[in-house]
Amino acid sequence: MEKRTDPTLGPPHQFLDTSKSPASPTNRTPRVRIRGVSKNFGSVQALRNVNLDVWPGEVVLIIGPSGSGKSTLLRCINRLERPSSGEIWVDDDCVTDPRTDIRKIREEAGMVFQSFNLFNHLTALENITLAPQIVKKIPREEAERKARALLARVGLQDKESAYPSQLSGGQQQRVAIARALAMEPKVMLFDEPTSALDPEMIKEVLDVMLALAKEGMTMIVVSHEMGFARAAADNVVFMDRGEIIEMGTPEELFSAPKEERTRRFLQHIL
Amino acid sequence: MAEGKPKIEVTDSTLIPERGEGTIFSAWKISFFGALLLIILLPLLMPDPYWDILKFVPDGVLVTFEVTLLSISLALVIGLLTGLGQISRITFVNRLATVYVEVIRGIPLLVQLFYIYFALGKILRLQGIPAAVIAMAVCYGAYMGEIFRAGIQAIPKGQMEAALALGMSRAQALWRVILPQTIKIILPPIGNEFIALLKDSSLVSILAIADLLRRGREYASTTFRYFESYTMVALVYLVMTLFLSRLVGIMEEHLHRKGR
């Protein structure tokens, strides 16, 4: 693999910040490593030579105008989209290698979708227990016990037998987060988790995400929630037209963006 | 709530009662109870031919049921495989399923019956009922395949993505996430196919199978009471199909209440 250092990425300062990471051999490698990833949809280039490291325990927020490739990048990490070129690793497993068992990586990379995508024919509890039972072969009682604990964690212990149609958007998204957590992932991918929600429900979802970040979960979040960025993000990545334009801590990026494009974009959303 | 309720078109056949249809004189009630009343009253008032006919046809009803149930069971299996084949990403499987659907839908059922019974039946030494069941199942399997395909594709693609993102295999996602939701929305069209198949099963009477229609015909040709015989046959078919259509309606209602 070609070792390129993208000047816009800045020094890997997170490398030295081990305060949040458990002392284990894995914190010498990034949890997610993205190298030279491009993705074409026909003649449209959705991603151009993207490089990004996300370290264990780190929370990275990806912002940018619609169509800038944020979601595509996220979906490349668990291979819901296949990159046209470049390489992605989750820990020591190469996502882009066709020989890799992608299901193992998907177990380790939980995903939360904009439209929740709860299984409509199952109750909240069944939504959470299905994958642990059939993928990890966890016995039903144990899966249910864990699921109840997760529902309590997202504040929905009284909704275990509710079907998705009986839950509000915010509640559905919290169940979706619990469902992803039930697989005990090493990294959580959030694809615009609050974009489909009414304003009064955004907070309940962000609170759950904030708690998750505080517990040291590695998170990659595509979102424009600036409050969440300031409270929880270690780094903010600004993308435009398939490229990473700029990256920095929330303070750096929001108060002193280096690039003109970043500045213009931030004017629109701040 | 980003996703609307998936819906697919219901095929034309006997009307499936609307949910919550509560009027005393609904079309269904008039037809069903009217037919039932005639089946009871005619033999009582005119026992001469009608009572005899009523004693003569039940054997045929059983054969009609037998052919219908066997055919629909086999057709459901063929339909599921065809539907899965049609959405398969393996080119060969995909083509095979699609060609099957195209070919079968282009040939009249009666011709297929003749083909399997007379043309292939002689080679394969098939008996009457097995030949009839295979022909009906092969034909209806193609239509069922279309229903399964449409049903599977009506499920929002986020459902499959969510399942895959949790580490499920495609097969697991299909069986545990997609198909259970598909069943719910394809139940009405499948029910309609079932009713259509029951009616089309009368075609097998041509193959010397003693189904309901054949029994009626036998009675008519020995007694020359054509009007009475076929009236009774029609009424019995009507009661059966209307009963089934109500059953499908109730089942659909039940499924609706359970989920979503």
Coordinates of C-alpha atoms in Angstrom, one line a residue:
Chain A
M1 CA 0.0 0.0 0.0
E2 CA 1.2 3.4 -0.8
K3 CA 1.9 5.5 2.2
R4 CA 0.5 8.9 1.5
T5 CA 0.1 11.7 4.0
D6 CA -2.6 14.0 3.1
P7 CA -1.6 17.5 4.3
T8 CA -5.2 18.4 5.1
L9 CA -5.4 15.6 7.6
G10 CA -3.0 17.3 10.0
P11 CA -0.8 15.4 12.4
P12 CA -2.2 12.3 14.0
H13 CA -2.5 14.0 17.3
Q14 CA -5.1 11.5 18.5
F15 CA -2.4 9.0 18.4
L16 CA -0.9 10.4 21.6
D17 CA -4.2 11.0 23.3
T18 CA -4.7 7.7 25.0
S19 CA -6.8 9.1 27.8
K20 CA -10.0 7.7 26.4
S21 CA -8.7 4.5 25.0
P22 CA -8.2 1.4 27.0
A23 CA -4.6 0.3 27.2
S24 CA -4.6 -2.5 24.6
P25 CA -2.4 -3.4 21.7
T26 CA -5.2 -2.3 19.3
N27 CA -4.9 1.4 20.2
R28 CA -1.7 1.4 18.2
T29 CA -3.8 0.9 15.0
P30 CA -6.7 3.1 14.1
R31 CA -10.1 1.5 14.5
V32 CA -11.0 2.6 11.0
R33 CA -8.4 3.4 8.4
I34 CA -9.5 4.8 5.1
R35 CA -6.8 5.1 2.4
G36 CA -7.3 6.6 -1.0
V37 CA -10.9 5.7 -1.3
S38 CA -12.8 6.7 -4.5
K39 CA -16.3 5.7 -5.5
N40 CA -18.0 6.3 -8.8
F41 CA -21.7 5.9 -9.5
G42 CA -21.6 5.7 -13.3
S43 CA -20.1 9.0 -14.4
V44 CA -20.6 10.7 -11.0
Q45 CA -17.7 10.6 -8.7
A46 CA -19.1 10.4 -5.2
L47 CA -15.7 10.1 -3.4
R48 CA -12.3 11.2 -4.5
N49 CA -9.2 9.9 -2.8
V50 CA -10.5 10.1 0.7
N51 CA -8.1 9.4 3.6
L52 CA -9.2 9.2 7.2
D53 CA -8.2 7.6 10.4
V54 CA -10.5 7.1 13.3
W55 CA -8.9 6.0 16.6
P56 CA -10.4 3.8 19.3
G57 CA -12.7 5.9 21.4
E58 CA -12.7 8.8 19.0
V59 CA -15.9 10.5 17.9
V60 CA -15.7 12.0 14.4
L61 CA -18.4 14.1 12.9
I62 CA -18.7 14.4 9.2
I63 CA -20.4 17.5 7.8
G64 CA -20.8 18.9 4.3
P65 CA -23.5 19.9 1.8
S66 CA -25.8 17.2 0.5
G67 CA -24.3 15.2 -2.2
S68 CA -20.8 15.7 -0.8
G69 CA -20.3 12.0 -0.3
K70 CA -20.6 11.8 3.5
S71 CA -23.1 9.0 3.5
T72 CA -21.4 7.1 0.8
L73 CA -18.1 7.2 2.8
L74 CA -19.9 5.9 5.8
R75 CA -21.6 3.1 3.8
C76 CA -18.2 2.1 2.3
I77 CA -17.0 1.3 5.8
N78 CA -19.4 -1.7 6.2
R79 CA -19.4 -2.3 2.5
L80 CA -23.0 -1.4 1.9
E81 CA -21.3 0.4 -1.0
R82 CA -18.2 -1.0 -2.6
P83 CA -15.4 1.6 -3.1
S84 CA -14.2 1.8 -6.7
S85 CA -10.7 2.0 -5.5
G86 CA -8.7 2.5 -2.3
E87 CA -8.6 0.5 0.9
I88 CA -10.5 0.5 4.2
W89 CA -9.6 -1.4 7.4
V90 CA -11.6 -1.9 10.5
D91 CA -9.0 -2.8 13.0
D92 CA -6.9 -5.4 11.2
D93 CA -9.6 -6.6 8.8
C94 CA -9.5 -5.2 5.3
V95 CA -13.0 -4.3 4.3
T96 CA -12.1 -3.8 0.6
D97 CA -10.5 -7.2 0.3
P98 CA -13.0 -9.5 -1.4
R99 CA -11.7 -12.4 0.6
T100 CA -12.7 -10.8 3.9
D101 CA -15.8 -12.2 5.5
I102 CA -17.7 -8.9 5.4
R103 CA -20.3 -10.2 7.9
K104 CA -17.7 -10.3 10.6
I105 CA -16.9 -6.6 10.0
R106 CA -20.6 -5.8 9.9
E107 CA -21.0 -7.4 13.4
E108 CA -18.3 -5.1 14.6
A109 CA -19.5 -1.9 12.9
G110 CA -23.0 -1.0 14.1
M111 CA -25.0 1.3 11.8
V112 CA -27.9 3.7 12.5
F113 CA -29.8 4.9 9.5
Q114 CA -31.6 8.2 8.8
S115 CA -34.9 6.3 8.3
F116 CA -34.4 4.0 11.3
N117 CA -35.1 0.9 9.3
L118 CA -36.5 -1.0 12.2
F119 CA -38.0 -4.4 11.2
N120 CA -41.6 -3.6 10.9
H121 CA -43.0 -7.0 11.6
L122 CA -41.1 -7.3 14.9
T123 CA -41.6 -5.7 18.3
A124 CA -38.9 -3.4 19.8
L125 CA -37.5 -6.3 21.8
E126 CA -37.5 -8.7 18.8
N127 CA -35.8 -6.1 16.7
I128 CA -33.0 -6.1 19.1
T129 CA -32.7 -9.8 19.8
L130 CA -33.0 -11.1 16.2
A131 CA -29.4 -10.5 15.0
P132 CA -27.7 -11.7 18.2
Q133 CA -29.7 -14.9 18.0
I134 CA -29.2 -15.8 14.4
V135 CA -25.8 -14.2 13.8
K136 CA -24.1 -14.7 17.1
K137 CA -26.2 -17.8 18.1
I138 CA -26.9 -16.3 21.5
P139 CA -29.6 -18.2 23.4
R140 CA -33.0 -16.4 23.4
E141 CA -33.2 -15.8 27.1
E142 CA -29.8 -14.2 27.2
A143 CA -30.5 -12.1 24.1
E144 CA -33.7 -10.9 25.7
R145 CA -32.0 -10.1 29.0
K146 CA -29.4 -8.0 27.1
A147 CA -32.1 -6.4 25.0
R148 CA -34.0 -5.3 28.0
A149 CA -30.9 -3.8 29.5
L150 CA -30.3 -1.9 26.2
L151 CA -33.9 -0.7 26.1
A152 CA -33.5 0.7 29.6
R153 CA -30.3 2.3 28.5
V154 CA -32.1 4.2 25.8
G155 CA -35.0 5.0 28.1
L156 CA -37.5 2.7 26.5
Q157 CA -37.9 -0.1 29.0
D158 CA -41.7 0.1 28.9
K159 CA -41.8 -0.2 25.1
E160 CA -40.4 -3.7 24.5
S161 CA -43.6 -5.2 23.1
A162 CA -44.4 -2.1 20.9
Y163 CA -44.2 -2.5 17.1
P164 CA -42.3 0.2 15.2
S165 CA -45.5 1.7 13.9
Q166 CA -46.6 2.3 17.5
L167 CA -43.4 4.3 18.3
S168 CA -42.5 7.9 17.6
G169 CA -39.6 8.7 15.3
G170 CA -37.3 9.4 18.2
Q171 CA -38.3 6.2 20.0
Q172 CA -37.8 4.2 16.8
Q173 CA -34.3 5.7 16.4
R174 CA -33.4 4.9 20.0
V175 CA -34.5 1.3 19.4
A176 CA -32.4 1.2 16.3
I177 CA -29.4 2.4 18.3
A178 CA -30.1 -0.4 20.9
R179 CA -30.4 -2.9 18.1
A180 CA -27.0 -1.9 16.7
L181 CA -25.5 -2.0 20.2
A182 CA -26.8 -5.5 20.9
M183 CA -24.1 -6.8 18.5
E184 CA -21.5 -5.3 20.8
P185 CA -19.8 -3.3 18.0
K186 CA -16.4 -1.8 18.2
V187 CA -17.5 1.2 16.1
M188 CA -20.8 2.9 15.5
L189 CA -21.7 4.5 12.2
F190 CA -24.5 7.1 12.3
D191 CA -25.9 8.1 9.0
E192 CA -27.8 11.4 9.6
P193 CA -29.5 9.9 12.7
T194 CA -31.7 12.9 13.4
S195 CA -32.5 14.3 10.0
A196 CA -35.8 12.5 9.7
L197 CA -36.9 13.6 13.2
D198 CA -39.2 16.4 14.4
P199 CA -37.2 19.0 16.4
E200 CA -38.6 17.9 19.8
M201 CA -37.4 14.4 19.2
I202 CA -33.9 15.2 18.2
K203 CA -32.7 15.8 21.7
E204 CA -33.7 12.4 23.0
V205 CA -31.7 10.7 20.3
L206 CA -28.7 13.0 20.8
D207 CA -28.7 12.4 24.5
V208 CA -28.4 8.7 23.9
M209 CA -25.5 9.3 21.4
L210 CA -23.8 11.6 23.9
A211 CA -24.0 9.0 26.6
L212 CA -22.5 6.5 24.2
A213 CA -19.7 8.9 23.3
K214 CA -18.9 9.5 27.0
E215 CA -18.7 5.7 27.5
G216 CA -15.8 5.6 25.0
M217 CA -17.6 4.2 22.0
T218 CA -15.8 4.9 18.7
M219 CA -18.3 6.8 16.6
I220 CA -18.4 8.2 13.1
V221 CA -21.4 10.5 12.7
V222 CA -22.7 12.1 9.6
S223 CA -24.8 15.0 11.0
H224 CA -25.1 18.7 11.1
E225 CA -25.9 18.8 14.9
M226 CA -23.4 21.4 16.0
G227 CA -24.4 21.1 19.6
F228 CA -23.5 17.4 19.5
A229 CA -20.3 18.2 17.7
R230 CA -19.2 20.7 20.4
A231 CA -20.3 18.4 23.3
A232 CA -18.9 15.1 22.0
A233 CA -16.9 15.2 18.8
D234 CA -13.1 15.0 19.0
N235 CA -12.8 15.9 15.3
V236 CA -15.0 17.4 12.7
V237 CA -14.5 16.5 9.0
F238 CA -15.8 18.8 6.3
M239 CA -16.5 17.2 3.0
D240 CA -17.4 18.7 -0.3
R241 CA -17.8 17.1 -3.7
G242 CA -16.5 13.8 -2.6
E243 CA -13.3 15.2 -1.0
I244 CA -12.3 15.9 2.6
I245 CA -11.6 19.6 2.5
E246 CA -10.7 20.2 6.1
M247 CA -10.5 18.5 9.4
G248 CA -10.0 19.6 13.0
T249 CA -11.4 19.8 16.5
P250 CA -14.9 21.4 16.7
E251 CA -13.4 24.7 18.1
E252 CA -10.8 24.9 15.3
L253 CA -13.1 24.1 12.5
F254 CA -16.1 26.1 13.6
S255 CA -14.4 29.2 14.8
A256 CA -11.4 29.3 12.6
P257 CA -11.9 27.4 9.3
K258 CA -8.9 27.5 7.1
E259 CA -10.7 26.9 3.8
E260 CA -13.0 29.3 2.1
R261 CA -15.4 26.5 1.2
T262 CA -15.7 25.4 4.8
R263 CA -16.3 29.0 5.9
R264 CA -19.1 29.4 3.3
F265 CA -20.7 26.1 4.3
L266 CA -20.6 26.9 8.0
Q267 CA -22.3 30.3 7.4
H268 CA -25.3 28.4 6.1
I269 CA -25.7 26.1 9.0
L270 CA -24.4 27.9 12.1
Chain B
M1 CA -41.8 8.1 9.7
A2 CA -40.0 8.2 6.4
E3 CA -41.4 5.1 4.8
G4 CA -45.0 4.7 3.6
K5 CA -46.8 1.4 3.9
P6 CA -45.8 -0.8 1.0
K7 CA -48.6 -1.7 -1.3
I8 CA -48.9 -3.9 -4.4
E9 CA -51.8 -4.2 -6.8
V10 CA -54.4 -6.7 -6.2
T11 CA -55.3 -9.0 -9.1
D12 CA -58.8 -9.0 -10.5
S13 CA -60.9 -11.8 -9.2
T14 CA -63.7 -12.4 -6.7
L15 CA -64.0 -9.3 -4.6
I16 CA -62.2 -9.5 -1.3
P17 CA -64.5 -8.0 1.3
E18 CA -63.4 -4.6 2.6
R19 CA -62.3 -4.5 6.2
G20 CA -65.0 -3.3 8.5
E21 CA -67.7 -3.9 6.0
G22 CA -70.7 -4.2 8.3
T23 CA -73.8 -3.5 6.2
I24 CA -76.6 -6.1 6.2
F25 CA -76.9 -6.1 2.4
S26 CA -73.3 -6.1 1.3
A27 CA -72.7 -7.7 -2.1
W28 CA -70.9 -10.5 -0.5
K29 CA -73.7 -11.3 1.9
I30 CA -76.4 -11.2 -0.8
S31 CA -74.4 -13.5 -3.0
F32 CA -73.2 -15.9 -0.4
F33 CA -76.3 -16.4 1.6
G34 CA -78.5 -16.2 -1.5
A35 CA -76.5 -19.1 -3.0
L36 CA -76.6 -21.0 0.3
L37 CA -80.3 -20.5 0.6
L38 CA -80.9 -21.8 -2.9
I39 CA -78.7 -24.9 -2.3
I40 CA -80.9 -25.7 0.7
L41 CA -84.3 -24.6 -0.6
L42 CA -84.2 -26.0 -4.1
P43 CA -83.8 -29.7 -3.0
L44 CA -86.5 -29.2 -0.3
L45 CA -89.0 -27.6 -2.7
M46 CA -88.1 -29.6 -5.8
P47 CA -86.6 -32.9 -4.6
D48 CA -87.0 -34.5 -7.9
P49 CA -83.8 -33.5 -9.7
Y50 CA -82.2 -31.2 -7.0
W51 CA -82.1 -33.7 -4.1
D52 CA -80.5 -36.3 -6.5
I53 CA -78.0 -33.8 -7.8
L54 CA -77.1 -32.7 -4.3
K55 CA -76.4 -36.4 -3.4
F56 CA -74.4 -36.8 -6.6
V57 CA -72.0 -33.9 -6.5
P58 CA -70.2 -34.1 -3.1
D59 CA -67.7 -36.7 -4.5
G60 CA -66.8 -34.1 -7.1
V61 CA -66.4 -31.3 -4.5
L62 CA -63.8 -33.5 -2.7
V63 CA -61.9 -34.0 -5.9
T64 CA -62.1 -30.3 -6.7
F65 CA -60.7 -29.6 -3.2
E66 CA -58.0 -32.2 -3.6
V67 CA -56.8 -30.9 -7.0
T68 CA -57.0 -27.3 -5.7
L69 CA -55.1 -27.8 -2.5
L70 CA -52.4 -29.9 -4.0
S71 CA -52.0 -27.5 -6.9
I72 CA -51.9 -24.4 -4.7
S73 CA -49.3 -26.0 -2.3
L74 CA -47.1 -26.9 -5.2
A75 CA -47.7 -23.5 -6.9
L76 CA -46.7 -21.6 -3.7
V77 CA -43.4 -23.5 -3.6
I78 CA -42.8 -22.9 -7.3
G79 CA -43.9 -19.3 -6.9
L80 CA -41.5 -18.6 -4.0
L81 CA -38.6 -20.1 -5.9
T82 CA -39.5 -18.2 -9.0
G83 CA -39.9 -15.0 -7.2
L84 CA -36.5 -15.4 -5.5
G85 CA -35.1 -16.4 -8.9
Q86 CA -36.4 -13.3 -10.4
I87 CA -34.6 -11.1 -7.9
S88 CA -31.5 -13.2 -7.9
R89 CA -28.2 -11.6 -8.9
I90 CA -27.0 -14.8 -10.5
T91 CA -27.7 -14.2 -14.1
F92 CA -28.5 -17.8 -15.0
V93 CA -31.0 -18.2 -12.2
N94 CA -32.5 -14.9 -13.0
R95 CA -33.0 -15.6 -16.7
L96 CA -34.3 -19.1 -16.0
A97 CA -37.0 -17.8 -13.7
T98 CA -37.9 -14.9 -16.0
V99 CA -38.1 -17.1 -19.1
Y100 CA -40.3 -19.6 -17.2
V101 CA -42.7 -16.8 -16.2
E102 CA -42.8 -15.4 -19.7
V103 CA -43.4 -18.7 -21.4
I104 CA -46.0 -20.0 -19.0
R105 CA -48.0 -16.7 -18.9
G106 CA -48.1 -16.8 -22.7
I107 CA -49.8 -20.2 -23.0
P108 CA -53.4 -20.7 -22.0
L109 CA -54.0 -23.0 -19.0
L110 CA -56.1 -25.4 -21.1
V111 CA -53.4 -25.8 -23.6
Q112 CA -50.9 -26.5 -20.8
L113 CA -53.3 -29.1 -19.3
F114 CA -53.5 -30.8 -22.7
Y115 CA -49.8 -30.6 -23.1
I116 CA -48.9 -32.1 -19.8
Y117 CA -51.7 -34.7 -19.8
F118 CA -51.7 -35.9 -23.4
A119 CA -48.3 -34.9 -24.8
L120 CA -46.0 -35.4 -21.8
G121 CA -48.4 -37.7 -19.9
K122 CA -47.9 -40.4 -22.4
I123 CA -44.1 -40.2 -22.1
L124 CA -44.0 -39.7 -18.4
R125 CA -46.9 -42.1 -17.7
L126 CA -48.7 -39.6 -15.5
Q127 CA -52.1 -40.4 -14.0
G128 CA -55.0 -38.0 -14.3
I129 CA -54.8 -36.2 -11.0
P130 CA -51.0 -35.9 -10.8
A131 CA -50.9 -34.6 -14.3
A132 CA -53.6 -32.1 -13.6
V133 CA -51.9 -31.0 -10.4
I134 CA -48.6 -30.5 -12.1
A135 CA -50.1 -28.6 -14.9
M136 CA -52.1 -26.3 -12.6
A137 CA -49.1 -25.8 -10.3
V138 CA -46.7 -25.0 -13.1
C139 CA -49.1 -22.5 -14.5
Y140 CA -50.1 -20.8 -11.2
G141 CA -46.5 -21.0 -10.0
A142 CA -45.6 -18.4 -12.7
Y143 CA -48.3 -16.0 -11.5
M144 CA -47.3 -16.6 -7.9
G145 CA -43.7 -16.0 -8.8
E146 CA -44.7 -12.5 -10.1
I147 CA -46.6 -11.9 -6.8
F148 CA -43.7 -13.0 -4.7
R149 CA -41.3 -10.8 -6.7
A150 CA -43.5 -7.8 -6.5
G151 CA -44.0 -8.4 -2.8
I152 CA -40.3 -8.8 -2.0
Q153 CA -39.5 -5.7 -4.1
A154 CA -42.3 -3.7 -2.3
I155 CA -40.3 -4.0 1.0
P156 CA -38.2 -0.8 1.4
K157 CA -34.6 -1.5 0.7
G158 CA -33.6 -0.1 4.1
Q159 CA -34.9 -3.3 5.6
M160 CA -32.4 -5.4 3.8
E161 CA -29.6 -2.9 4.4
A162 CA -30.4 -2.9 8.2
A163 CA -30.3 -6.7 8.3
L164 CA -27.0 -6.8 6.3
A165 CA -25.5 -4.1 8.5
L166 CA -26.2 -6.3 11.5
G167 CA -24.1 -9.1 10.1
M168 CA -26.9 -11.2 8.7
S169 CA -26.4 -13.2 5.5
R170 CA -28.6 -12.4 2.5
A171 CA -30.4 -15.7 3.1
Q172 CA -31.0 -14.9 6.8
A173 CA -32.2 -11.4 5.9
L174 CA -34.6 -12.8 3.4
W175 CA -36.1 -15.4 5.6
R176 CA -36.2 -13.5 8.9
V177 CA -36.8 -9.9 7.7
I178 CA -38.0 -9.6 4.1
L179 CA -40.3 -12.6 3.6
P180 CA -42.3 -12.3 6.8
Q181 CA -43.1 -8.7 5.7
T182 CA -43.8 -9.9 2.2
I183 CA -46.3 -12.5 3.3
K184 CA -48.4 -9.8 4.9
I185 CA -48.7 -7.7 1.7
I186 CA -49.0 -10.6 -0.7
L187 CA -51.7 -12.4 1.2
P188 CA -54.6 -10.8 -0.6
P189 CA -53.3 -11.4 -4.1
I190 CA -52.3 -15.0 -3.1
G191 CA -55.8 -15.5 -1.8
N192 CA -57.2 -14.3 -5.1
E193 CA -54.9 -16.7 -7.0
F194 CA -56.2 -19.5 -4.7
I195 CA -59.8 -18.6 -5.6
A196 CA -59.0 -18.3 -9.3
L197 CA -57.3 -21.7 -9.1
L198 CA -60.3 -23.2 -7.5
K199 CA -62.4 -22.0 -10.4
D200 CA -59.8 -23.0 -13.0
S201 CA -59.7 -26.4 -11.5
S202 CA -63.0 -27.0 -13.4
L203 CA -60.9 -27.3 -16.5
V204 CA -59.5 -30.7 -15.3
S205 CA -62.9 -32.2 -15.8
I206 CA -61.9 -32.4 -19.5
L207 CA -59.2 -34.9 -18.4
A208 CA -61.7 -37.5 -17.2
I209 CA -61.1 -36.4 -13.6
A210 CA -64.4 -36.6 -11.6
D211 CA -64.4 -33.1 -10.1
L212 CA -67.4 -31.0 -9.3
L213 CA -68.1 -29.9 -12.9
R214 CA -67.5 -33.5 -14.3
R215 CA -69.9 -34.9 -11.8
G216 CA -72.5 -32.4 -12.7
R217 CA -72.0 -33.1 -16.4
E218 CA -72.3 -36.9 -15.8
Y219 CA -75.6 -36.4 -14.0
A220 CA -76.8 -34.1 -16.7
S221 CA -75.9 -36.5 -19.6
T222 CA -77.7 -39.4 -18.0
T223 CA -80.8 -37.6 -16.9
F224 CA -80.9 -34.8 -19.5
R225 CA -81.6 -32.3 -16.6
Y226 CA -79.0 -29.8 -17.9
F227 CA -80.5 -26.7 -16.4
E228 CA -80.9 -28.1 -12.9
S229 CA -77.5 -29.8 -12.9
Y230 CA -75.5 -26.8 -14.0
T231 CA -77.4 -24.5 -11.7
M232 CA -76.4 -26.6 -8.8
V233 CA -72.8 -26.9 -9.9
A234 CA -72.6 -23.1 -10.3
L235 CA -74.1 -22.5 -6.9
V236 CA -71.7 -24.9 -5.2
Y237 CA -68.7 -23.2 -6.9
L238 CA -70.1 -19.8 -5.8
V239 CA -70.5 -20.8 -2.2
M240 CA -67.0 -22.1 -2.1
T241 CA -65.3 -19.1 -3.7
L242 CA -67.2 -16.6 -1.7
F243 CA -66.5 -18.5 1.5
L244 CA -62.8 -18.5 0.6
S245 CA -62.8 -14.8 -0.2
R246 CA -64.2 -14.0 3.2
L247 CA -61.6 -16.2 4.8
V248 CA -58.8 -14.3 3.0
G249 CA -60.4 -11.0 4.2
I250 CA -60.4 -12.2 7.8
M251 CA -56.9 -13.4 7.6
E252 CA -55.7 -10.1 6.1
E253 CA -57.5 -8.2 8.8
H254 CA -55.9 -10.3 11.5
L255 CA -52.4 -9.8 10.1
H256 CA -53.0 -6.1 9.9
R257 CA -54.0 -5.9 13.5
K258 CA -51.0 -7.9 14.7
G259 CA -48.2 -5.8 13.2
R260 CA -47.4 -2.3 12.0

